[in-house]
Amino acid sequence: MKDIDLKTTIQTVLRKYPFTQKFFHSKNMYCNICACKKHETLYMAAVNYGHNPEKFLEELKDFIGKLHTD
C-alpha cells in the first residue's frame, strides 16, 4: 500500500487490489468499466469527480488497510 500515491493509475490500484472497486463505486466512480483507467491517475480521478486528492488518497489507503494484509 505504500506504493500507492497520487501518481498511481486507477488500473494499477484495481489490478493489485481488485476489491477497491467497491471504494470507487462508493464515490460514484465506476473506474472498473471506464477506458480512462489505463492512464488516469488517482489525482486526476479525484479532481474530475470533485474530491480533494489528498483526502481521497487517505480514504483509499484506509479502505485498503482494513480489507488487505500485505
PDB file of N, CA and C in Angstrom:
ATOM      1  N   MET A   1       0.824  -1.195   0.000  1.00  0.00           N
ATOM      2  CA  MET A   1       0.000   0.000   0.000  1.00  0.00           C
ATOM      3  C   MET A   1       0.865   1.254   0.000  1.00  0.00           C
ATOM      4  N   LYS A   2       2.085   1.139   0.470  1.00  0.00           N
ATOM      5  CA  LYS A   2       2.987   2.286   0.472  1.00  0.00           C
ATOM      6  C   LYS A   2       3.327   2.725  -0.943  1.00  0.00           C
ATOM      7  N   ASP A   3       3.144   1.826  -1.892  1.00  0.00           N
ATOM      8  CA  ASP A   3       3.463   2.130  -3.280  1.00  0.00           C
ATOM      9  C   ASP A   3       2.375   2.946  -3.976  1.00  0.00           C
ATOM     10  N   ILE A   4       1.282   3.212  -3.307  1.00  0.00           N
ATOM     11  CA  ILE A   4       0.189   3.985  -3.897  1.00  0.00           C
ATOM     12  C   ILE A   4       0.347   5.452  -3.528  1.00  0.00           C
ATOM     13  N   ASP A   5       0.364   6.293  -4.567  1.00  0.00           N
ATOM     14  CA  ASP A   5       0.378   7.734  -4.352  1.00  0.00           C
ATOM     15  C   ASP A   5      -0.531   8.373  -5.395  1.00  0.00           C
ATOM     16  N   LEU A   6      -0.560   9.672  -5.437  1.00  0.00           N
ATOM     17  CA  LEU A   6      -1.474  10.360  -6.348  1.00  0.00           C
ATOM     18  C   LEU A   6      -1.110  10.183  -7.816  1.00  0.00           C
ATOM     19  N   LYS A   7       0.096   9.693  -8.096  1.00  0.00           N
ATOM     20  CA  LYS A   7       0.523   9.448  -9.479  1.00  0.00           C
ATOM     21  C   LYS A   7       0.182   8.030  -9.950  1.00  0.00           C
ATOM     22  N   THR A   8      -0.290   7.202  -9.043  1.00  0.00           N
ATOM     23  CA  THR A   8      -0.652   5.824  -9.372  1.00  0.00           C
ATOM     24  C   THR A   8      -1.907   5.821 -10.238  1.00  0.00           C
ATOM     25  N   THR A   9      -1.920   4.961 -11.251  1.00  0.00           N
ATOM     26  CA  THR A   9      -3.106   4.891 -12.109  1.00  0.00           C
ATOM     27  C   THR A   9      -4.203   4.059 -11.445  1.00  0.00           C
ATOM     28  N   ILE A  10      -5.405   4.339 -11.860  1.00  0.00           N
ATOM     29  CA  ILE A  10      -6.561   3.584 -11.378  1.00  0.00           C
ATOM     30  C   ILE A  10      -6.379   2.100 -11.705  1.00  0.00           C
ATOM     31  N   GLN A  11      -5.923   1.820 -12.902  1.00  0.00           N
ATOM     32  CA  GLN A  11      -5.737   0.429 -13.318  1.00  0.00           C
ATOM     33  C   GLN A  11      -4.763  -0.306 -12.403  1.00  0.00           C
ATOM     34  N   THR A  12      -3.685   0.355 -12.016  1.00  0.00           N
ATOM     35  CA  THR A  12      -2.707  -0.257 -11.116  1.00  0.00           C
ATOM     36  C   THR A  12      -3.353  -0.627  -9.790  1.00  0.00           C
ATOM     37  N   VAL A  13      -4.146   0.282  -9.252  1.00  0.00           N
ATOM     38  CA  VAL A  13      -4.824   0.024  -7.978  1.00  0.00           C
ATOM     39  C   VAL A  13      -5.794  -1.145  -8.124  1.00  0.00           C
ATOM     40  N   LEU A  14      -6.597  -1.131  -9.176  1.00  0.00           N
ATOM     41  CA  LEU A  14      -7.587  -2.193  -9.374  1.00  0.00           C
ATOM     42  C   LEU A  14      -6.938  -3.554  -9.611  1.00  0.00           C
ATOM     43  N   ARG A  15      -5.798  -3.570 -10.271  1.00  0.00           N
ATOM     44  CA  ARG A  15      -5.112  -4.848 -10.501  1.00  0.00           C
ATOM     45  C   ARG A  15      -4.540  -5.414  -9.209  1.00  0.00           C
ATOM     46  N   LYS A  16      -3.939  -4.539  -8.413  1.00  0.00           N
ATOM     47  CA  LYS A  16      -3.314  -5.006  -7.172  1.00  0.00           C
ATOM     48  C   LYS A  16      -4.349  -5.277  -6.084  1.00  0.00           C
ATOM     49  N   TYR A  17      -5.390  -4.456  -6.041  1.00  0.00           N
ATOM     50  CA  TYR A  17      -6.428  -4.557  -5.010  1.00  0.00           C
ATOM     51  C   TYR A  17      -7.807  -4.548  -5.679  1.00  0.00           C
ATOM     52  N   PRO A  18      -8.219  -5.649  -6.282  1.00  0.00           N
ATOM     53  CA  PRO A  18      -9.491  -5.676  -7.021  1.00  0.00           C
ATOM     54  C   PRO A  18     -10.702  -5.249  -6.192  1.00  0.00           C
ATOM     55  N   PHE A  19     -10.640  -5.490  -4.900  1.00  0.00           N
ATOM     56  CA  PHE A  19     -11.765  -5.130  -4.031  1.00  0.00           C
ATOM     57  C   PHE A  19     -11.966  -3.624  -3.909  1.00  0.00           C
ATOM     58  N   THR A  20     -11.003  -2.819  -4.377  1.00  0.00           N
ATOM     59  CA  THR A  20     -11.159  -1.357  -4.309  1.00  0.00           C
ATOM     60  C   THR A  20     -12.253  -0.864  -5.248  1.00  0.00           C
ATOM     61  N   GLN A  21     -12.721  -1.742  -6.104  1.00  0.00           N
ATOM     62  CA  GLN A  21     -13.859  -1.384  -6.956  1.00  0.00           C
ATOM     63  C   GLN A  21     -15.010  -0.876  -6.089  1.00  0.00           C
ATOM     64  N   LYS A  22     -15.200  -1.491  -4.926  1.00  0.00           N
ATOM     65  CA  LYS A  22     -16.263  -1.057  -4.006  1.00  0.00           C
ATOM     66  C   LYS A  22     -16.011   0.358  -3.498  1.00  0.00           C
ATOM     67  N   PHE A  23     -14.754   0.690  -3.235  1.00  0.00           N
ATOM     68  CA  PHE A  23     -14.413   2.043  -2.787  1.00  0.00           C
ATOM     69  C   PHE A  23     -14.761   3.053  -3.877  1.00  0.00           C
ATOM     70  N   PHE A  24     -14.320   2.771  -5.103  1.00  0.00           N
ATOM     71  CA  PHE A  24     -14.596   3.694  -6.203  1.00  0.00           C
ATOM     72  C   PHE A  24     -16.101   3.842  -6.427  1.00  0.00           C
ATOM     73  N   HIS A  25     -16.831   2.752  -6.348  1.00  0.00           N
ATOM     74  CA  HIS A  25     -18.294   2.822  -6.501  1.00  0.00           C
ATOM     75  C   HIS A  25     -18.914   3.694  -5.413  1.00  0.00           C
ATOM     76  N   SER A  26     -18.373   3.617  -4.205  1.00  0.00           N
ATOM     77  CA  SER A  26     -18.922   4.423  -3.108  1.00  0.00           C
ATOM     78  C   SER A  26     -18.736   5.916  -3.351  1.00  0.00           C
ATOM     79  N   LYS A  27     -17.816   6.247  -4.242  1.00  0.00           N
ATOM     80  CA  LYS A  27     -17.556   7.644  -4.612  1.00  0.00           C
ATOM     81  C   LYS A  27     -18.222   7.992  -5.947  1.00  0.00           C
ATOM     82  N   ASN A  28     -19.138   7.117  -6.397  1.00  0.00           N
ATOM     83  CA  ASN A  28     -19.812   7.279  -7.696  1.00  0.00           C
ATOM     84  C   ASN A  28     -18.832   7.291  -8.860  1.00  0.00           C
ATOM     85  N   MET A  29     -17.783   6.502  -8.719  1.00  0.00           N
ATOM     86  CA  MET A  29     -16.754   6.373  -9.747  1.00  0.00           C
ATOM     87  C   MET A  29     -16.778   4.916 -10.214  1.00  0.00           C
ATOM     88  N   TYR A  30     -17.090   4.713 -11.465  1.00  0.00           N
ATOM     89  CA  TYR A  30     -17.190   3.352 -11.993  1.00  0.00           C
ATOM     90  C   TYR A  30     -15.953   3.040 -12.833  1.00  0.00           C
ATOM     91  N   CYS A  31     -14.809   3.131 -12.160  1.00  0.00           N
ATOM     92  CA  CYS A  31     -13.498   3.027 -12.797  1.00  0.00           C
ATOM     93  C   CYS A  31     -13.243   1.665 -13.429  1.00  0.00           C
ATOM     94  N   ASN A  32     -13.847   0.630 -12.911  1.00  0.00           N
ATOM     95  CA  ASN A  32     -13.604  -0.704 -13.447  1.00  0.00           C
ATOM     96  C   ASN A  32     -14.107  -0.868 -14.878  1.00  0.00           C
ATOM     97  N   ILE A  33     -15.050  -0.043 -15.311  1.00  0.00           N
ATOM     98  CA  ILE A  33     -15.576  -0.164 -16.674  1.00  0.00           C
ATOM     99  C   ILE A  33     -15.181   1.012 -17.567  1.00  0.00           C
ATOM    100  N   CYS A  34     -14.413   1.934 -17.052  1.00  0.00           N
ATOM    101  CA  CYS A  34     -14.035   3.127 -17.808  1.00  0.00           C
ATOM    102  C   CYS A  34     -12.708   2.906 -18.540  1.00  0.00           C
ATOM    103  N   ALA A  35     -12.649   3.307 -19.785  1.00  0.00           N
ATOM    104  CA  ALA A  35     -11.422   3.162 -20.573  1.00  0.00           C
ATOM    105  C   ALA A  35     -10.292   4.050 -20.058  1.00  0.00           C
ATOM    106  N   CYS A  36     -10.622   5.070 -19.308  1.00  0.00           N
ATOM    107  CA  CYS A  36      -9.614   6.005 -18.793  1.00  0.00           C
ATOM    108  C   CYS A  36      -8.739   5.396 -17.706  1.00  0.00           C
ATOM    109  N   LYS A  37      -9.159   4.275 -17.131  1.00  0.00           N
ATOM    110  CA  LYS A  37      -8.431   3.703 -16.001  1.00  0.00           C
ATOM    111  C   LYS A  37      -6.987   3.372 -16.341  1.00  0.00           C
ATOM    112  N   LYS A  38      -6.684   3.153 -17.608  1.00  0.00           N
ATOM    113  CA  LYS A  38      -5.327   2.793 -18.006  1.00  0.00           C
ATOM    114  C   LYS A  38      -4.342   3.929 -17.784  1.00  0.00           C
ATOM    115  N   HIS A  39      -4.790   5.145 -17.972  1.00  0.00           N
ATOM    116  CA  HIS A  39      -3.874   6.282 -17.872  1.00  0.00           C
ATOM    117  C   HIS A  39      -4.269   7.314 -16.812  1.00  0.00           C
ATOM    118  N   GLU A  40      -5.468   7.251 -16.290  1.00  0.00           N
ATOM    119  CA  GLU A  40      -5.912   8.248 -15.319  1.00  0.00           C
ATOM    120  C   GLU A  40      -5.326   7.953 -13.941  1.00  0.00           C
ATOM    121  N   THR A  41      -4.681   8.959 -13.378  1.00  0.00           N
ATOM    122  CA  THR A  41      -4.086   8.802 -12.050  1.00  0.00           C
ATOM    123  C   THR A  41      -5.137   9.031 -10.972  1.00  0.00           C
ATOM    124  N   LEU A  42      -4.785   8.633  -9.769  1.00  0.00           N
ATOM    125  CA  LEU A  42      -5.687   8.882  -8.641  1.00  0.00           C
ATOM    126  C   LEU A  42      -5.937  10.378  -8.487  1.00  0.00           C
ATOM    127  N   TYR A  43      -4.910  11.175  -8.708  1.00  0.00           N
ATOM    128  CA  TYR A  43      -5.068  12.629  -8.610  1.00  0.00           C
ATOM    129  C   TYR A  43      -6.109  13.121  -9.620  1.00  0.00           C
ATOM    130  N   MET A  44      -5.935  12.717 -10.881  1.00  0.00           N
ATOM    131  CA  MET A  44      -6.853  13.167 -11.931  1.00  0.00           C
ATOM    132  C   MET A  44      -8.277  12.701 -11.658  1.00  0.00           C
ATOM    133  N   ALA A  45      -8.421  11.462 -11.228  1.00  0.00           N
ATOM    134  CA  ALA A  45      -9.753  10.927 -10.943  1.00  0.00           C
ATOM    135  C   ALA A  45     -10.414  11.692  -9.803  1.00  0.00           C
ATOM    136  N   ALA A  46      -9.658  11.948  -8.746  1.00  0.00           N
ATOM    137  CA  ALA A  46     -10.209  12.679  -7.600  1.00  0.00           C
ATOM    138  C   ALA A  46     -10.687  14.062  -8.027  1.00  0.00           C
ATOM    139  N   VAL A  47      -9.857  14.769  -8.754  1.00  0.00           N
ATOM    140  CA  VAL A  47     -10.215  16.122  -9.204  1.00  0.00           C
ATOM    141  C   VAL A  47     -11.419  16.073 -10.143  1.00  0.00           C
ATOM    142  N   ASN A  48     -11.403  15.141 -11.081  1.00  0.00           N
ATOM    143  CA  ASN A  48     -12.504  15.034 -12.051  1.00  0.00           C
ATOM    144  C   ASN A  48     -13.848  14.748 -11.398  1.00  0.00           C
ATOM    145  N   TYR A  49     -13.817  14.095 -10.243  1.00  0.00           N
ATOM    146  CA  TYR A  49     -15.060  13.765  -9.542  1.00  0.00           C
ATOM    147  C   TYR A  49     -15.325  14.675  -8.346  1.00  0.00           C
ATOM    148  N   GLY A  50     -14.554  15.753  -8.238  1.00  0.00           N
ATOM    149  CA  GLY A  50     -14.816  16.756  -7.209  1.00  0.00           C
ATOM    150  C   GLY A  50     -14.353  16.414  -5.812  1.00  0.00           C
ATOM    151  N   HIS A  51     -13.375  15.522  -5.700  1.00  0.00           N
ATOM    152  CA  HIS A  51     -12.847  15.135  -4.395  1.00  0.00           C
ATOM    153  C   HIS A  51     -11.512  15.830  -4.140  1.00  0.00           C
ATOM    154  N   ASN A  52     -11.223  16.095  -2.891  1.00  0.00           N
ATOM    155  CA  ASN A  52      -9.907  16.596  -2.507  1.00  0.00           C
ATOM    156  C   ASN A  52      -8.919  15.445  -2.707  1.00  0.00           C
ATOM    157  N   PRO A  53      -7.897  15.608  -3.555  1.00  0.00           N
ATOM    158  CA  PRO A  53      -6.994  14.498  -3.861  1.00  0.00           C
ATOM    159  C   PRO A  53      -6.302  13.887  -2.643  1.00  0.00           C
ATOM    160  N   GLU A  54      -5.812  14.710  -1.742  1.00  0.00           N
ATOM    161  CA  GLU A  54      -5.111  14.188  -0.560  1.00  0.00           C
ATOM    162  C   GLU A  54      -6.056  13.385   0.333  1.00  0.00           C
ATOM    163  N   LYS A  55      -7.243  13.911   0.539  1.00  0.00           N
ATOM    164  CA  LYS A  55      -8.231  13.206   1.365  1.00  0.00           C
ATOM    165  C   LYS A  55      -8.679  11.918   0.678  1.00  0.00           C
ATOM    166  N   PHE A  56      -8.866  11.988  -0.620  1.00  0.00           N
ATOM    167  CA  PHE A  56      -9.256  10.821  -1.406  1.00  0.00           C
ATOM    168  C   PHE A  56      -8.220   9.706  -1.261  1.00  0.00           C
ATOM    169  N   LEU A  57      -6.950  10.059  -1.385  1.00  0.00           N
ATOM    170  CA  LEU A  57      -5.870   9.080  -1.249  1.00  0.00           C
ATOM    171  C   LEU A  57      -5.847   8.482   0.153  1.00  0.00           C
ATOM    172  N   GLU A  58      -6.014   9.319   1.144  1.00  0.00           N
ATOM    173  CA  GLU A  58      -6.038   8.849   2.534  1.00  0.00           C
ATOM    174  C   GLU A  58      -7.192   7.865   2.755  1.00  0.00           C
ATOM    175  N   GLU A  59      -8.358   8.191   2.240  1.00  0.00           N
ATOM    176  CA  GLU A  59      -9.524   7.312   2.390  1.00  0.00           C
ATOM    177  C   GLU A  59      -9.315   5.988   1.656  1.00  0.00           C
ATOM    178  N   LEU A  60      -8.717   6.049   0.476  1.00  0.00           N
ATOM    179  CA  LEU A  60      -8.444   4.833  -0.286  1.00  0.00           C
ATOM    180  C   LEU A  60      -7.475   3.931   0.476  1.00  0.00           C
ATOM    181  N   LYS A  61      -6.424   4.517   1.006  1.00  0.00           N
ATOM    182  CA  LYS A  61      -5.444   3.729   1.762  1.00  0.00           C
ATOM    183  C   LYS A  61      -6.069   3.135   3.023  1.00  0.00           C
ATOM    184  N   ASP A  62      -6.921   3.889   3.683  1.00  0.00           N
ATOM    185  CA  ASP A  62      -7.628   3.363   4.862  1.00  0.00           C
ATOM    186  C   ASP A  62      -8.508   2.178   4.470  1.00  0.00           C
ATOM    187  N   PHE A  63      -9.213   2.312   3.361  1.00  0.00           N
ATOM    188  CA  PHE A  63     -10.081   1.243   2.864  1.00  0.00           C
ATOM    189  C   PHE A  63      -9.264  -0.013   2.579  1.00  0.00           C
ATOM    190  N   ILE A  64      -8.146   0.157   1.894  1.00  0.00           N
ATOM    191  CA  ILE A  64      -7.281  -0.986   1.582  1.00  0.00           C
ATOM    192  C   ILE A  64      -6.743  -1.607   2.866  1.00  0.00           C
ATOM    193  N   GLY A  65      -6.306  -0.770   3.789  1.00  0.00           N
ATOM    194  CA  GLY A  65      -5.743  -1.259   5.042  1.00  0.00           C
ATOM    195  C   GLY A  65      -6.710  -2.101   5.854  1.00  0.00           C
ATOM    196  N   LYS A  66      -7.984  -1.767   5.780  1.00  0.00           N
ATOM    197  CA  LYS A  66      -8.996  -2.514   6.537  1.00  0.00           C
ATOM    198  C   LYS A  66      -9.310  -3.872   5.915  1.00  0.00           C
ATOM    199  N   LEU A  67      -9.100  -3.990   4.606  1.00  0.00           N
ATOM    200  CA  LEU A  67      -9.502  -5.217   3.917  1.00  0.00           C
ATOM    201  C   LEU A  67      -8.347  -6.063   3.395  1.00  0.00           C
ATOM    202  N   HIS A  68      -7.132  -5.563   3.518  1.00  0.00           N
ATOM    203  CA  HIS A  68      -5.995  -6.279   2.932  1.00  0.00           C
ATOM    204  C   HIS A  68      -4.822  -6.298   3.898  1.00  0.00           C
ATOM    205  N   THR A  69      -4.187  -7.427   3.979  1.00  0.00           N
ATOM    206  CA  THR A  69      -2.956  -7.521   4.765  1.00  0.00           C
ATOM    207  C   THR A  69      -1.835  -7.931   3.835  1.00  0.00           C
ATOM    208  N   ASP A  70      -0.771  -7.153   3.831  1.00  0.00           N
ATOM    209  CA  ASP A  70       0.375  -7.447   2.944  1.00  0.00           C
ATOM    210  C   ASP A  70       1.178  -8.608   3.451  1.00  0.00           C
TER     211      ASP A  70
END
